[in-house]
Short mmCIF file of C-alpha atoms in Angstrom, two decimals:
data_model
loop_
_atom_site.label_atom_id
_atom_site.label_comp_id
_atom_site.label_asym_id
_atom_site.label_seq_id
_atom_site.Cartn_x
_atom_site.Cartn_y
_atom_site.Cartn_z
CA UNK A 201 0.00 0.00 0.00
CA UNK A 202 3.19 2.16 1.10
CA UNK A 203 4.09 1.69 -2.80
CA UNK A 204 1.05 2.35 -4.22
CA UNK A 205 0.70 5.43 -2.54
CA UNK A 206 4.17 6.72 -3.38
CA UNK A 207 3.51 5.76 -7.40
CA UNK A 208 0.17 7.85 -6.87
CA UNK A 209 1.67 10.53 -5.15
CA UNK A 210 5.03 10.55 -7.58
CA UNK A 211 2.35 10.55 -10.49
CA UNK A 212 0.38 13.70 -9.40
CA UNK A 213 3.57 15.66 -8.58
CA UNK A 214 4.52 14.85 -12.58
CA UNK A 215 0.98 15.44 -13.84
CA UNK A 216 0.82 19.24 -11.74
CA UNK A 217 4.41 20.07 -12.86
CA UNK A 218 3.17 18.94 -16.58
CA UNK A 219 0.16 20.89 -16.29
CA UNK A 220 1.97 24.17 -15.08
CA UNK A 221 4.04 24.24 -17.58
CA UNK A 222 1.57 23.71 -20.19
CA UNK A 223 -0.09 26.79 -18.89
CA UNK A 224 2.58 28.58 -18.93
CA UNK A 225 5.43 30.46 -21.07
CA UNK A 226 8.10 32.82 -20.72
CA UNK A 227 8.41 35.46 -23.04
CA UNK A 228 12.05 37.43 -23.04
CA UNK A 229 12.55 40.86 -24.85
CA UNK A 230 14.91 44.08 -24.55
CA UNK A 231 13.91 47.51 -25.77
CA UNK A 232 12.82 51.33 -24.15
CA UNK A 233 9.74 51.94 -22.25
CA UNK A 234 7.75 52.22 -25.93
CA UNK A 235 8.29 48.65 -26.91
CA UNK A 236 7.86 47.56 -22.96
CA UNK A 237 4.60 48.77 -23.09
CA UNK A 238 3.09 47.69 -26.21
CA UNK A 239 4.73 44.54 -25.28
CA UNK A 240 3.09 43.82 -22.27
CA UNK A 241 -0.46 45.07 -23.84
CA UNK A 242 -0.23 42.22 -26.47
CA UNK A 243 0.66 39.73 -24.42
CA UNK A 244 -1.90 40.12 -21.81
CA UNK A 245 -4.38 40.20 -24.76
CA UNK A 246 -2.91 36.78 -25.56
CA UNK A 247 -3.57 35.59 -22.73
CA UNK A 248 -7.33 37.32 -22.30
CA UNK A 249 -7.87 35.21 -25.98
CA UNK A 250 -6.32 31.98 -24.83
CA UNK A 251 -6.21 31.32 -21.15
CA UNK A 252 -2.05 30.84 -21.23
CA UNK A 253 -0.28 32.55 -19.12
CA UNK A 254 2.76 34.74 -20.16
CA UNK A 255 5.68 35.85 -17.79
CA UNK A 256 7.38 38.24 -19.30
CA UNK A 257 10.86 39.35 -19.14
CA UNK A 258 12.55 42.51 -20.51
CA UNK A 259 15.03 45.04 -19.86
CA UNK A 260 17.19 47.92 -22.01
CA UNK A 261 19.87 46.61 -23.93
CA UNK A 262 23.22 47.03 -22.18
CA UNK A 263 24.37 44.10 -20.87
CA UNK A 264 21.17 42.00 -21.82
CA UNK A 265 23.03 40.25 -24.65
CA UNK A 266 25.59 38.59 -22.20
CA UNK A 267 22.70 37.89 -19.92
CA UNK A 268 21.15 36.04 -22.80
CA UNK A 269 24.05 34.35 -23.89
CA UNK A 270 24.45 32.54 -20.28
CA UNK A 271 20.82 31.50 -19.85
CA UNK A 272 21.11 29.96 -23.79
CA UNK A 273 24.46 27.84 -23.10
CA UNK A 274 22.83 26.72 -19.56
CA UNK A 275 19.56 25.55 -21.44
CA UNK A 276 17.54 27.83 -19.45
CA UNK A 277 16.52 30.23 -21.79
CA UNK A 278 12.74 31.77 -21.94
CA UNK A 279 10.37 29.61 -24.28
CA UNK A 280 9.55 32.90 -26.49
CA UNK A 281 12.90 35.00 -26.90
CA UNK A 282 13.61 38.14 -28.96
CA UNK A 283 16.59 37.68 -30.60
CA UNK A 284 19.33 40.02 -32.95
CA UNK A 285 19.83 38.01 -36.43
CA UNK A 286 23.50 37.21 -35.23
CA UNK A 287 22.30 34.75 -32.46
CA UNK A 288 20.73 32.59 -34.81
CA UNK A 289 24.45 31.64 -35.98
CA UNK A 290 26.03 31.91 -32.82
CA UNK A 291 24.08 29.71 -30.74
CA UNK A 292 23.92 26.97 -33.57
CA UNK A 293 26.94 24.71 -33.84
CA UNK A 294 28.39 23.43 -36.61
CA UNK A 295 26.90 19.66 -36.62
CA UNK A 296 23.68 21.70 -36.88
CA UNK A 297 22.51 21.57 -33.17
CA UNK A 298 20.88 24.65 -32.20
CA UNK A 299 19.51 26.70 -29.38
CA UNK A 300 16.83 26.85 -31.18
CA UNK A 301 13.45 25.15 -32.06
CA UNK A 302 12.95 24.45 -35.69
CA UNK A 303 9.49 26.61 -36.46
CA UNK A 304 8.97 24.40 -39.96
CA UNK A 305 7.36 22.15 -36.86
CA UNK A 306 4.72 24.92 -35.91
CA UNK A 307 3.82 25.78 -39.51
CA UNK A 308 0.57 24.38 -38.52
CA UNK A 309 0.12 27.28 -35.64
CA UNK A 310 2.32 30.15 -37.39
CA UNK A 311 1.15 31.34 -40.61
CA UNK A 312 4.98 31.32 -42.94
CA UNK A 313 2.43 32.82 -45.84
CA UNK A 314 2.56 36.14 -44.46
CA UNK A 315 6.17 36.60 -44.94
CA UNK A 316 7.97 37.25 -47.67
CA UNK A 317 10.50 33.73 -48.57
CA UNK A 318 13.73 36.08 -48.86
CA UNK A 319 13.49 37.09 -45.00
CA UNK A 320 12.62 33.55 -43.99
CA UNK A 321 15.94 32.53 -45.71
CA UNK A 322 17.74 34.52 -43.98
CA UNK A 323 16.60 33.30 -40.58
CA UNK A 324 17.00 29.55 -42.04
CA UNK A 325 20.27 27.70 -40.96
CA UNK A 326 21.00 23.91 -42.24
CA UNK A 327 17.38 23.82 -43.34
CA UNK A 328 15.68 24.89 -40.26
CA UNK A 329 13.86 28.20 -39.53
CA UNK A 330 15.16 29.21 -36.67
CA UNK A 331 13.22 32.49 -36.25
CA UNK A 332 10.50 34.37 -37.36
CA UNK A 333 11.60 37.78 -38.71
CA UNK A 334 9.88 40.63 -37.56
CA UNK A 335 11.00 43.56 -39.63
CA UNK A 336 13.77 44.55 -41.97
CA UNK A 337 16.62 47.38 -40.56
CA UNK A 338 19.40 49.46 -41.22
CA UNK A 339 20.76 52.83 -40.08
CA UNK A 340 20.11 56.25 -40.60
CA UNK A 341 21.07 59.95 -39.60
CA UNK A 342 18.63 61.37 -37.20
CA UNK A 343 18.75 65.05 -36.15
CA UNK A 344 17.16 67.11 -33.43
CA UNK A 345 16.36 70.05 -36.19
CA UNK A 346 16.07 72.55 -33.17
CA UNK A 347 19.90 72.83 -31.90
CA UNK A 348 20.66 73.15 -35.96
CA UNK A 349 17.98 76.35 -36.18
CA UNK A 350 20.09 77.44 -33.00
CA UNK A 351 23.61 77.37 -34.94
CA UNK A 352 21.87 79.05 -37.59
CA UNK A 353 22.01 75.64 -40.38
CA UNK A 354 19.51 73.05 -41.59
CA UNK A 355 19.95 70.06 -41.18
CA UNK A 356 22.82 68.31 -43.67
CA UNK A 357 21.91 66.79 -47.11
CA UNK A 358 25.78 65.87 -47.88
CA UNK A 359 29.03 65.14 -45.81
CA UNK A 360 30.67 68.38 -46.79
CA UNK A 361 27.90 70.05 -45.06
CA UNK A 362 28.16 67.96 -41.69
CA UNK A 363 31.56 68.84 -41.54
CA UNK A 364 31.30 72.08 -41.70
CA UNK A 365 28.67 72.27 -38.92
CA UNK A 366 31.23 71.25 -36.51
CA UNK A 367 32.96 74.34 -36.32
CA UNK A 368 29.64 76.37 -36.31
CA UNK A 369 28.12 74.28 -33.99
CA UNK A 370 31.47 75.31 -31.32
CA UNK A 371 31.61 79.01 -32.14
CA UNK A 372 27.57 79.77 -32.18
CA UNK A 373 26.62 77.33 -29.30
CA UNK A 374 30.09 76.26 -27.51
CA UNK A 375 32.48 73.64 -27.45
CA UNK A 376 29.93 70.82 -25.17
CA UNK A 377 28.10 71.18 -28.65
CA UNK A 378 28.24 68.75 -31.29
CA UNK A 379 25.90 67.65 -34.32
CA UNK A 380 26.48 64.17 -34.10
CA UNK A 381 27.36 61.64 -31.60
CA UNK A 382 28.51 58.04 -32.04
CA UNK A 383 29.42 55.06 -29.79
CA UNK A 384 32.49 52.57 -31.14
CA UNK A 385 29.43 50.32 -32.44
CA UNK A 386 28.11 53.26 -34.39
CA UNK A 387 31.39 54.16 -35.90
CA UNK A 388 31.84 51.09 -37.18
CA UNK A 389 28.95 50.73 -38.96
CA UNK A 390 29.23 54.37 -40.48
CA UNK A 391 32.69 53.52 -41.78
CA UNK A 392 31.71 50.91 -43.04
CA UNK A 393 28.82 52.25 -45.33
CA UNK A 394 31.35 55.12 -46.20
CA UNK A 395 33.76 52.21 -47.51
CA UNK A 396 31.47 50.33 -49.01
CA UNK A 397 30.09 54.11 -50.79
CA UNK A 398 33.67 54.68 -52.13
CA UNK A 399 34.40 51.14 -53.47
CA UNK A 400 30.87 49.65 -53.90
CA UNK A 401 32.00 45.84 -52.28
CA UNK A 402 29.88 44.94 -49.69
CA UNK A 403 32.09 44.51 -46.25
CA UNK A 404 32.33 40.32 -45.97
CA UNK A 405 31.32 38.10 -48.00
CA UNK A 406 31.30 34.06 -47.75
CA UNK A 407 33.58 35.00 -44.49
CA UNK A 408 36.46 36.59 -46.08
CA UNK A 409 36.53 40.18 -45.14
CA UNK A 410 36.98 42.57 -48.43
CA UNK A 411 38.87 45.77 -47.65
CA UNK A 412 42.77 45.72 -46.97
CA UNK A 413 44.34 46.96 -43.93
CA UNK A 414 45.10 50.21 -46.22
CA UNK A 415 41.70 50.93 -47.40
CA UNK A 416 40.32 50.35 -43.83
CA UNK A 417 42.67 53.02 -42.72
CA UNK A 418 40.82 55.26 -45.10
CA UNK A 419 37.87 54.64 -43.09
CA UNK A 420 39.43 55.15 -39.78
CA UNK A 421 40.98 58.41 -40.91
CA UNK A 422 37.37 59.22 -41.95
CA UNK A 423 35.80 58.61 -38.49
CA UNK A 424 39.24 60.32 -36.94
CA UNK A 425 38.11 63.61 -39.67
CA UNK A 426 34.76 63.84 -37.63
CA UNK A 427 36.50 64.28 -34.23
CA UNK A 428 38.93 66.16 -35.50
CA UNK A 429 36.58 68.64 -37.04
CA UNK A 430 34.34 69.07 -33.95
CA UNK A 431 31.46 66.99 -35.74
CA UNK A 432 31.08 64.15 -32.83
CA UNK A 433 32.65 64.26 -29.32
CA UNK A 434 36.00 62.13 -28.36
CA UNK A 435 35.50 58.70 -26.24
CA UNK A 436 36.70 60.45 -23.15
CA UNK A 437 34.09 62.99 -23.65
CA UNK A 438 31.04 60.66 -24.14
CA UNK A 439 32.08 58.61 -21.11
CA UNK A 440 32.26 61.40 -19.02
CA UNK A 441 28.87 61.87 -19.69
CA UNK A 442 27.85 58.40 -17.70
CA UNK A 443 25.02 57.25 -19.95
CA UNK A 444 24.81 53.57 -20.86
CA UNK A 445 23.48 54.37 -24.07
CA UNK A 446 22.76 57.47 -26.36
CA UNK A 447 19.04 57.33 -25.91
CA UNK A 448 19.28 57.61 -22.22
CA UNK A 449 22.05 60.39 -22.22
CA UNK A 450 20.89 64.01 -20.94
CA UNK A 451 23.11 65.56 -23.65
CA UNK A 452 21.17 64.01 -26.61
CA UNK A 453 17.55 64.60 -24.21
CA UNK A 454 18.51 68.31 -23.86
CA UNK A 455 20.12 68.65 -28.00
CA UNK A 456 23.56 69.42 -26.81
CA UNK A 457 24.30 66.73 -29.04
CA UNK A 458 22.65 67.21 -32.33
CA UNK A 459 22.52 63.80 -34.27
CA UNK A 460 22.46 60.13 -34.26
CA UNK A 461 23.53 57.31 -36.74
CA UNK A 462 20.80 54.73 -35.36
CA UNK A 463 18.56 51.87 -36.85
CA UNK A 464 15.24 53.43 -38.19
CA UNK A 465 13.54 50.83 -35.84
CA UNK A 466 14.85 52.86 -32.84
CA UNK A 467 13.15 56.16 -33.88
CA UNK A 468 10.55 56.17 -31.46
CA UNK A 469 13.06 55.39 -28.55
CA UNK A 470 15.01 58.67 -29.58
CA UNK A 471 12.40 60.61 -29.88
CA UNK A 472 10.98 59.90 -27.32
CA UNK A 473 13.83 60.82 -25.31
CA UNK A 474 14.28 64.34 -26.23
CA UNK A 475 13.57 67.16 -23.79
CA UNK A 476 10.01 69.53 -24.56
CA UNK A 477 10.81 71.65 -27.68
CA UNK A 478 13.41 68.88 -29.32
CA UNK A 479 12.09 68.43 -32.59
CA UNK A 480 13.03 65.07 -34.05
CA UNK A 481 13.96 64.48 -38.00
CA UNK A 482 15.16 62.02 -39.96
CA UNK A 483 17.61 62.68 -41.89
CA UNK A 484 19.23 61.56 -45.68
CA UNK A 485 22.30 59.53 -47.05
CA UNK A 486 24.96 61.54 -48.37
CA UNK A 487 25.76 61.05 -51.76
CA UNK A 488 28.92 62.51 -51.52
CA UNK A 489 30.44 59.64 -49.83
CA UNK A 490 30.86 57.93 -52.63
CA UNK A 491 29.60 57.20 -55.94
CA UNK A 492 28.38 53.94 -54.64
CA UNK A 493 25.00 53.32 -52.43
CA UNK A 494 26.94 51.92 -49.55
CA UNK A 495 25.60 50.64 -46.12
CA UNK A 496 23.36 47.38 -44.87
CA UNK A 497 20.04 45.82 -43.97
CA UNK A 498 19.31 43.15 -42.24
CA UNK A 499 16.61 41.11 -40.11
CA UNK A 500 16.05 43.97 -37.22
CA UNK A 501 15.15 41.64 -34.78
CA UNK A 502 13.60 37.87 -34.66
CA UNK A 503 10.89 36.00 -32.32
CA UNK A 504 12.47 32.21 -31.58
CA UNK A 505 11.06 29.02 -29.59
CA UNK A 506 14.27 27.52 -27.05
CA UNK A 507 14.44 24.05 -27.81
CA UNK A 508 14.14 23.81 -24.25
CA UNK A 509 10.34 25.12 -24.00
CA UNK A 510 8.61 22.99 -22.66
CA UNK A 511 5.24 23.71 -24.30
CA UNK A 512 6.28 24.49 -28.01
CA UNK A 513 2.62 24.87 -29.68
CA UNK A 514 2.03 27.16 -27.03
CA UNK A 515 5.00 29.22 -27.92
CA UNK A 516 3.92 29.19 -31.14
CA UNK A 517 0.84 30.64 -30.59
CA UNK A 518 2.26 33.32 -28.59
CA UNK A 519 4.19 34.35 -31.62
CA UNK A 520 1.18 33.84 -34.30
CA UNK A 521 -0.45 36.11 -32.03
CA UNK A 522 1.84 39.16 -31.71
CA UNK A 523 3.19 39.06 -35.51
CA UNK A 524 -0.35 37.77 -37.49
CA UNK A 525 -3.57 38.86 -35.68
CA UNK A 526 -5.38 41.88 -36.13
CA UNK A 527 -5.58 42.56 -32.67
CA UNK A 528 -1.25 41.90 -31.91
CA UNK A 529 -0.84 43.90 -34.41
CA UNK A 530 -3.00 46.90 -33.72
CA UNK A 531 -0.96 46.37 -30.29
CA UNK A 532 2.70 46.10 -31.28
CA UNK A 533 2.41 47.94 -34.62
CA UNK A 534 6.18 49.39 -35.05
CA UNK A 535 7.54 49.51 -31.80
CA UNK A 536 10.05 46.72 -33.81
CA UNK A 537 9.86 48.43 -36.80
CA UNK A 538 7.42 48.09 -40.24
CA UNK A 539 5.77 44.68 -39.79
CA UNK A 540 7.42 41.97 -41.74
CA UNK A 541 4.02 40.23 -41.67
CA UNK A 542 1.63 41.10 -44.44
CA UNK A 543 -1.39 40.36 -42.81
CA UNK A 544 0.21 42.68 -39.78
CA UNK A 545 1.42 45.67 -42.63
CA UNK A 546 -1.69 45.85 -44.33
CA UNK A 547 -3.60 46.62 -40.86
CA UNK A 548 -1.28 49.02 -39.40
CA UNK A 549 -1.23 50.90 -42.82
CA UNK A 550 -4.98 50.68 -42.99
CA UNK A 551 -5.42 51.75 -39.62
CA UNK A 552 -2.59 54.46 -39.40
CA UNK A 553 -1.34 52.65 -36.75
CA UNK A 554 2.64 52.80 -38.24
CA UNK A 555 4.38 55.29 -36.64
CA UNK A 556 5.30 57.81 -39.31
CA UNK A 557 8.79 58.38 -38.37
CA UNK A 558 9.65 54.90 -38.42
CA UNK A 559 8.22 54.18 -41.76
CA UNK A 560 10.05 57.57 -43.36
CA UNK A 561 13.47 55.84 -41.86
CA UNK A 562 12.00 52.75 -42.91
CA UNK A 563 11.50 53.60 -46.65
CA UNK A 564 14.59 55.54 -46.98
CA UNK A 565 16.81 52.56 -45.89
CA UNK A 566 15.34 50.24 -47.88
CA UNK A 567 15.31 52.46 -51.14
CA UNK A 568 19.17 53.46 -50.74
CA UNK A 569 20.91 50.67 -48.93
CA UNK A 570 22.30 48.02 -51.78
CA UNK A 571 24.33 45.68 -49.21
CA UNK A 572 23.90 42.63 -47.04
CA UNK A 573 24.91 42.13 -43.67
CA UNK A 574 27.41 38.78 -42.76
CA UNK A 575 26.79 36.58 -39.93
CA UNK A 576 29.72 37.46 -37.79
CA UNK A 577 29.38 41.73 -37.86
CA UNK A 578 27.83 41.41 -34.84
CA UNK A 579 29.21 38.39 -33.26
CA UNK A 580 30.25 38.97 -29.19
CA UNK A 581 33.91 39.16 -29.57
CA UNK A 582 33.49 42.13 -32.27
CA UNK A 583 30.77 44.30 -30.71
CA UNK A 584 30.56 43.55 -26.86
CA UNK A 585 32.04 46.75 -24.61
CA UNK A 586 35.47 44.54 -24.60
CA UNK A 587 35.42 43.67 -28.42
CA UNK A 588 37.62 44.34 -31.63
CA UNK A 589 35.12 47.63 -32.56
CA UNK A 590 35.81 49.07 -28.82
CA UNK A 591 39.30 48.75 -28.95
CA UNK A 592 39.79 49.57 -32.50
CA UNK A 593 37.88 52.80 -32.10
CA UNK A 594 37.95 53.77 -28.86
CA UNK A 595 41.97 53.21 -29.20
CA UNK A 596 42.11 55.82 -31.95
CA UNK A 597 40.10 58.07 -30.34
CA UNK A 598 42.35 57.68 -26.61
CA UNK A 599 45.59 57.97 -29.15
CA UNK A 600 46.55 54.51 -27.90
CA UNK A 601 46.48 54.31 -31.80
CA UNK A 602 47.34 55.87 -34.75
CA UNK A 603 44.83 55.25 -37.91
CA UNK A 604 46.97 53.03 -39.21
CA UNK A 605 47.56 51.13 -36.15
CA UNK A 606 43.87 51.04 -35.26
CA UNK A 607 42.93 50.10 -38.79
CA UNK A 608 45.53 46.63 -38.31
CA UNK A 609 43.74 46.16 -34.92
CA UNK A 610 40.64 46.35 -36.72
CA UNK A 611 40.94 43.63 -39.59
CA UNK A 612 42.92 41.27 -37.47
CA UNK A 613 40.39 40.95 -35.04
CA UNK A 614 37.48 40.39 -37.72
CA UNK A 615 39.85 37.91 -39.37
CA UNK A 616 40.47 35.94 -36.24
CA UNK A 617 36.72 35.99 -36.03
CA UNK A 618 36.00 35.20 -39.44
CA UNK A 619 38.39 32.23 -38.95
CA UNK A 620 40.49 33.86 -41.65
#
């Protein structure tokens, strides 16, 4: 009887634990308060609509990625994660064996149809879709058009103009202004479109990096110009501010600092973020980079199942929810960016539900960026606050090195990375 009562009792404990989890998920994102709270709306409609619970998870983005990163190689990852297009790669290994669930399985639940087969590919890896995209990216000038009206200047149309704000910008409003500001991740990417402007070859490709240590120098000397002419403030000066992160940083809130080089999905963030009588813009490409249209898209961001979720049709609904139905659309509509989703676009546009800032950004990336984006741009030991871009530029801008110097730092680093 002693037995039979422990079976029973060992049986009940399994069936409860099975039945929690079945009612449950956790959902992991990272963002500003914008996306938190449109977040948080959809997912408690999910659950209104479906009876599953959601726990949700979420935080800025400094230091979430290494957060991330541990939970995936401990297998302890949320069921529902938001994920950078990088991850896919990184947390896959190379006999195929992924972090990830392979969503082909939920096809059933999530509706592929709605996106287009190009962005699906590039979430695919061995055969498996590893991710649903959510929106398309790239980066773009931003300017808060009221500290330019201050100095007297619109905002730039070409390079030559930029450059010639800096000087205007210290004389008219002082030296703690600038019209643009950049962290070592941002210069990186802007020196990289202004390569790829000048010699029209997109950055990597099949992981064999492009651009000689020479012609990378060009680049640096470019980003080592915009210091030099008072255009965007040195290292030392930006951390002395004691902002994680550009969006958060009173100089940008107040227009002290009078531009950005961010992903069009971020415009709301930014603008949100500026001080009463900011007035936010976006801004163009300069042609006079190069003859070339250089710079990148990519998948902005991605919606994944861990392999380790426990309940993986539930997941999936979670994510059919938020990206296909009328009503997690209405609710999300671009805090990520322009829907991927065509069921999700056509509402928002429909409904004027797109914010328009976002989908000017949007449009203006898409129609002027020619370039892809490889794998390993973003990979940890390139773009982390202890990576190759952080010393590379960061180094340059300390005068630990000369352009030269920084740009051999530079390509070794993505080399050793690219396995090169």
């Amino acid at each position: 009887m002693k037995k039979l009562l422990a079976c029973l009792l060992m049986l009940v404990m399994a069936l409860t634990a099975v039945t929690a989890t079945a009612e449950g998920l956790t959902f992991s994102w990272w963002g500003g308060d914008a996306r938190h709270a449109a977040t948080q709306e959809a997912v408690a409609a999910f659950t209104a609509a479906t009876g599953i619970e959601v726990t949700n998870t979420y935080s800025a983005w400094s230091g979430w990625e290494d957060k991330m990163s541990q939970y995936f190689a401990s297998d302890s990852a949320f069921d529902v994660n938001q994920v950078n297009w990088n991850w896919l790669f990184s947390f896959t290994n190379a006999d195929g064996s992924s972090k990830f669930y392979d969503l082909n399985e939920v096809a059933d639940i999530i509706d592929l149809s709605q996106f287009a087969e190009s962005a699906l590919a590039q979430c695919t890896v061995d055969g498996k879709l590893l991710a649903i995209p959510v929106a398309m990216t790239g980066r773009i000038f931003y300017w808060n058009e009221t500290t330019w009206q201050k100095a007297g200047l619109e905002t730039p149309k070409s390079l030559a103009e930029l450059m010639e704000a800096g000087k205007v910008f210290a004389e008219k409003l002082g030296d703690e202004f600038y019209p643009l500001a950049l962290g070592p991740y941002d210069k990186m990417i802007l020196m990289v479109s202004f390569l790829e402007s000048r010699y029209g070859v997109e950055w990597v490709t099949d992981g064999k990096l492009n651009y000689t240590v020479e012609q990378v120098a060009e680049g640096m000397q470019f980003i080592q110009d915009l210091e030099d002419n008072h255009v965007i403030p040195s290292a030392a000066h930006l951390a002395g501010d004691g902002a994680d992160s550009l969006d958060k940083n009173p100089k940008w809130m107040d227009g002290t600092y009078a531009g950005i080089w961010e992903w069009d999905t971020s415009a709301s963030k930014f603008e949100a973020a500026l001080n009463e009588g900011g007035k936010f813009v976006v801004g163009d490409f300069f042609a006079d980079m190069g003859e070339y249209k250089g710079g990148f898209t990519k998948v902005s961001m991605a919606f994944t199942i861990a392999n380790t979720a426990a309940d993986k049709k539930a997941a999936a609904q979670l994510i059919e929810f938020l990206l296909n139905s009328d009503e997690g659309a209405r609710l999300m509509n671009s805090q990520r960016g322009i829907p991927l989703s065509a069921k999700a676009n056509a509402l928002c546009k429909a409904e004027g539900l797109i914010n328009a800032t976002v989908a000017e950004a949007n449009g203006k990336v898409l129609a002027w960026c020619q370039f892809g984006l490889d794998p390993q741009f973003e990979a940890a030991a390139l773009k982390n606050s202890d990576g190759v871009y952080y010393d590379a530029f960061d180094g340059l801008s300390y005068q630990d090195y000369d352009v030269e110097e920084a740009a051999e730092v530079l390509v070794e680093g993505i080399n050793e990375v690219l396995g090169a």
